[in-house]
């Protein structure tokens, strides 16, 4: 079950019977998921930069390639 499938945090029945450790565990899981998502965004950003540079060098543009600039196809 992914975090998206879990019940909403506003579910009062679940909150009434939940202990502090349950919330701490949920927080830890969300924090870990957040770190994984940030790492994935950084990886994709670097990959995009590399791709832009490869496109720019293929077109003969100096330095970093520009998505909006360059020669028309």
Coordinates of N, CA, C and O in Angstrom, one line a residue:
X1 N 0.9 -1.2 0.0 CA 0.0 0.0 0.0 C 0.9 1.2 0.0 O 1.8 1.3 0.8
X2 N 0.6 2.1 -0.9 CA 1.4 3.4 -1.0 C 0.8 4.4 0.0 O -0.3 4.2 0.5
X3 N 1.5 5.5 0.2 CA 1.1 6.5 1.1 C -0.2 7.2 0.6 O -1.0 7.7 1.3
X4 N -0.4 7.1 -0.7 CA -1.6 7.7 -1.3 C -2.8 6.9 -1.0 O -3.9 7.5 -1.1
X5 N -2.7 5.6 -0.7 CA -3.8 4.8 -0.4 C -4.2 4.8 1.0 O -5.3 4.3 1.4
X6 N -3.4 5.5 1.9 CA -3.8 5.5 3.3 C -5.0 6.4 3.5 O -5.2 7.3 2.7
X7 N -5.7 6.2 4.6 CA -6.9 7.1 4.9 C -6.4 8.5 5.1 O -5.3 8.8 5.5
X8 N -7.3 9.4 4.9 CA -7.1 10.9 5.1 C -6.7 11.1 6.5 O -7.2 10.5 7.4
X9 N -5.8 12.1 6.7 CA -5.4 12.5 8.1 C -6.5 13.1 8.9 O -6.4 13.2 10.1
X10 N -7.6 13.5 8.3 CA -8.7 14.1 9.0 C -9.7 13.1 9.5 O -10.8 13.4 10.0
X11 N -9.4 11.8 9.3 CA -10.3 10.7 9.8 C -10.3 10.6 11.3 O -9.4 10.1 11.9
X12 N -11.4 11.2 11.9 CA -11.4 11.3 13.4 C -11.5 9.9 14.0 O -10.9 9.8 15.1
X13 N -12.1 8.9 13.4 CA -12.2 7.6 14.1 C -10.8 7.0 14.2 O -10.4 6.4 15.2
X14 N -10.0 7.2 13.2 CA -8.6 6.7 13.2 C -7.8 7.5 14.2 O -7.0 6.9 15.0
X15 N -8.0 8.8 14.2 CA -7.2 9.6 15.1 C -7.5 9.3 16.6 O -6.7 9.4 17.5
X16 N -8.8 9.0 16.9 CA -9.2 8.8 18.3 C -8.5 7.6 18.9 O -8.1 7.6 20.0
X17 N -8.3 6.5 18.0 CA -7.6 5.3 18.6 C -6.1 5.3 18.3 O -5.5 4.3 18.7
X18 N -5.6 6.2 17.6 CA -4.2 6.2 17.2 C -3.3 6.7 18.4 O -3.6 7.6 19.1
X19 N -2.2 6.0 18.5 CA -1.2 6.4 19.5 C -0.2 7.4 18.9 O -0.1 7.6 17.7
X20 N 0.6 8.0 19.8 CA 1.6 8.9 19.4 C 2.6 8.3 18.5 O 3.1 8.9 17.5
X21 N 3.0 7.0 18.8 CA 4.0 6.3 18.0 C 3.5 6.1 16.5 O 4.3 6.1 15.6
X22 N 2.2 5.9 16.4 CA 1.6 5.8 15.0 C 1.9 7.0 14.2 O 2.3 7.0 13.0
X23 N 1.6 8.2 14.8 CA 1.9 9.5 14.1 C 3.4 9.7 13.9 O 3.7 10.2 12.8
X24 N 4.2 9.3 14.8 CA 5.6 9.4 14.6 C 6.1 8.5 13.5 O 6.9 8.9 12.7
X25 N 5.5 7.4 13.4 CA 5.9 6.5 12.3 C 5.4 7.0 10.9 O 6.1 6.9 9.9
X26 N 4.2 7.6 10.9 CA 3.7 8.2 9.7 C 4.6 9.4 9.3 O 4.9 9.5 8.1
X27 N 5.0 10.2 10.2 CA 5.9 11.3 10.0 C 7.2 10.9 9.4 O 7.7 11.4 8.4
X28 N 7.8 9.8 10.0 CA 9.0 9.3 9.5 C 8.9 8.8 8.1 O 9.8 9.0 7.3
X29 N 7.8 8.1 7.8 CA 7.6 7.5 6.5 C 7.4 8.7 5.5 O 8.0 8.6 4.4
X30 N 6.7 9.7 5.8 CA 6.5 10.9 4.9 C 7.8 11.6 4.7 O 8.1 12.0 3.6
X31 N 8.6 11.7 5.8 CA 9.9 12.4 5.6 C 10.8 11.6 4.7 O 11.5 12.2 3.8
X32 N 10.8 10.3 4.9 CA 11.7 9.5 4.0 C 11.2 9.6 2.5 O 12.0 9.7 1.6
X33 N 9.9 9.5 2.3 CA 9.3 9.7 1.0 C 9.7 11.0 0.4 O 10.0 11.1 -0.8
X34 N 9.6 12.1 1.2 CA 10.0 13.4 0.7 C 11.5 13.4 0.3 O 11.8 14.0 -0.8
X35 N 12.3 12.8 1.0 CA 13.8 12.8 0.7 C 14.0 12.0 -0.6 O 14.8 12.4 -1.5
X36 N 13.2 10.9 -0.8 CA 13.3 10.2 -2.1 C 12.8 11.0 -3.3 O 13.4 11.0 -4.3
X37 N 11.7 11.7 -3.1 CA 11.2 12.6 -4.1 C 12.2 13.7 -4.5 O 12.4 14.0 -5.7
X38 N 12.8 14.3 -3.5 CA 13.8 15.4 -3.7 C 15.0 14.8 -4.5 O 15.4 15.4 -5.5
X39 N 15.4 13.7 -4.1 CA 16.6 13.0 -4.8 C 16.2 12.7 -6.2 O 17.0 12.9 -7.1
X40 N 15.0 12.3 -6.5 CA 14.6 12.0 -7.9 C 14.5 13.3 -8.7 O 14.9 13.3 -9.9
X41 N 14.0 14.4 -8.1 CA 13.9 15.7 -8.8 C 15.3 16.2 -9.1 O 15.6 16.6 -10.2
X42 N 16.3 16.0 -8.2 CA 17.6 16.5 -8.5 C 18.2 15.6 -9.6 O 18.9 16.2 -10.5
X43 N 18.0 14.3 -9.6 CA 18.5 13.4 -10.6 C 18.0 13.8 -12.0 O 18.7 13.9 -13.0
X44 N 16.6 14.1 -12.0 CA 16.0 14.4 -13.3 C 16.5 15.8 -13.8 O 16.7 16.0 -15.0
X45 N 16.7 16.7 -12.9 CA 17.2 18.0 -13.2 C 18.6 17.9 -13.8 O 18.9 18.6 -14.8
X46 N 19.5 17.1 -13.2 CA 20.8 16.9 -13.8 C 20.7 16.3 -15.2 O 21.5 16.6 -16.1
X47 N 19.8 15.3 -15.3 CA 19.7 14.6 -16.6 C 19.2 15.6 -17.7 O 19.7 15.6 -18.8
X48 N 18.3 16.5 -17.3 CA 17.8 17.5 -18.2 C 18.9 18.5 -18.6 O 19.0 18.8 -19.8
X49 N 19.7 18.9 -17.7 CA 20.8 19.8 -18.0 C 21.8 19.1 -18.9 O 22.3 19.7 -19.9
X50 N 22.1 17.8 -18.7 CA 23.0 17.1 -19.6 C 22.4 17.0 -21.0 O 23.1 17.1 -22.0
X51 N 21.1 16.8 -21.1 CA 20.5 16.6 -22.4 C 20.5 18.0 -23.1 O 20.8 18.0 -24.3
X52 N 20.2 19.1 -22.4 CA 20.3 20.4 -23.0 C 21.7 20.7 -23.5 O 21.9 21.3 -24.6
X53 N 22.7 20.3 -22.8 CA 24.1 20.6 -23.2 C 24.4 19.7 -24.4 O 25.1 20.2 -25.3
X54 N 23.9 18.5 -24.4 CA 24.2 17.6 -25.6 C 23.5 18.2 -26.8 O 24.1 18.2 -27.9
X55 N 22.3 18.7 -26.7 CA 21.6 19.3 -27.8 C 22.3 20.5 -28.3 O 22.5 20.8 -29.5
X56 N 22.8 21.3 -27.4 CA 23.5 22.6 -27.7 C 24.8 22.3 -28.4 O 25.1 23.0 -29.4
X57 N 25.5 21.3 -28.0 CA 26.8 21.0 -28.6 C 26.6 20.4 -30.0 O 27.4 20.6 -30.9
X58 N 25.4 19.7 -30.2 CA 25.1 19.1 -31.5 C 24.8 20.2 -32.5 O 25.1 20.0 -33.7
X59 N 24.2 21.2 -32.0 CA 23.8 22.4 -32.9 C 25.0 23.3 -33.0 O 24.9 24.3 -33.8
X60 N 26.1 23.1 -32.3 CA 27.3 23.9 -32.4 C 27.2 25.2 -31.6 O 28.0 26.1 -31.7
X61 N 26.3 25.2 -30.6 CA 26.1 26.4 -29.7 C 27.2 26.3 -28.6 O 27.4 25.2 -28.1
X62 N 27.9 27.4 -28.3 CA 28.9 27.4 -27.3 C 28.2 27.3 -25.9 O 27.1 27.8 -25.7
X63 N 28.8 26.7 -24.9 CA 28.3 26.6 -23.6 C 27.1 25.8 -23.4 O 26.9 24.8 -24.1
X64 N 26.2 26.2 -22.5 CA 25.0 25.5 -22.3 C 24.0 25.7 -23.5 O 23.9 26.8 -24.0
X65 N 23.3 24.7 -23.8 CA 22.3 24.8 -24.8 C 21.0 25.5 -24.3 O 20.7 25.4 -23.2
X66 N 20.3 26.1 -25.2 CA 19.1 26.8 -24.8 C 17.9 26.1 -25.5 O 18.0 25.8 -26.7
X67 N 16.9 25.8 -24.7 CA 15.8 25.1 -25.3 C 15.0 26.0 -26.3 O 14.6 25.6 -27.3
X68 N 14.9 27.3 -26.0 CA 14.2 28.2 -26.8 C 15.0 28.7 -28.0 O 14.4 29.1 -29.0
X69 N 16.3 28.7 -27.9 CA 17.1 29.2 -29.0 C 17.6 28.2 -30.0 O 17.1 27.0 -29.9
X70 N 18.5 28.5 -30.8 CA 19.0 27.5 -31.8 C 18.4 27.6 -33.1 O 17.6 28.5 -33.4
X71 N 18.8 26.7 -34.0 CA 18.3 26.8 -35.4 C 16.9 26.1 -35.5 O 16.7 25.1 -34.8
X72 N 16.1 26.6 -36.3 CA 14.8 25.9 -36.6 C 15.0 24.6 -37.3 O 16.0 24.5 -38.0
X73 N 14.1 23.7 -37.1 CA 14.3 22.3 -37.7 C 13.7 22.3 -39.1 O 12.7 22.7 -39.4

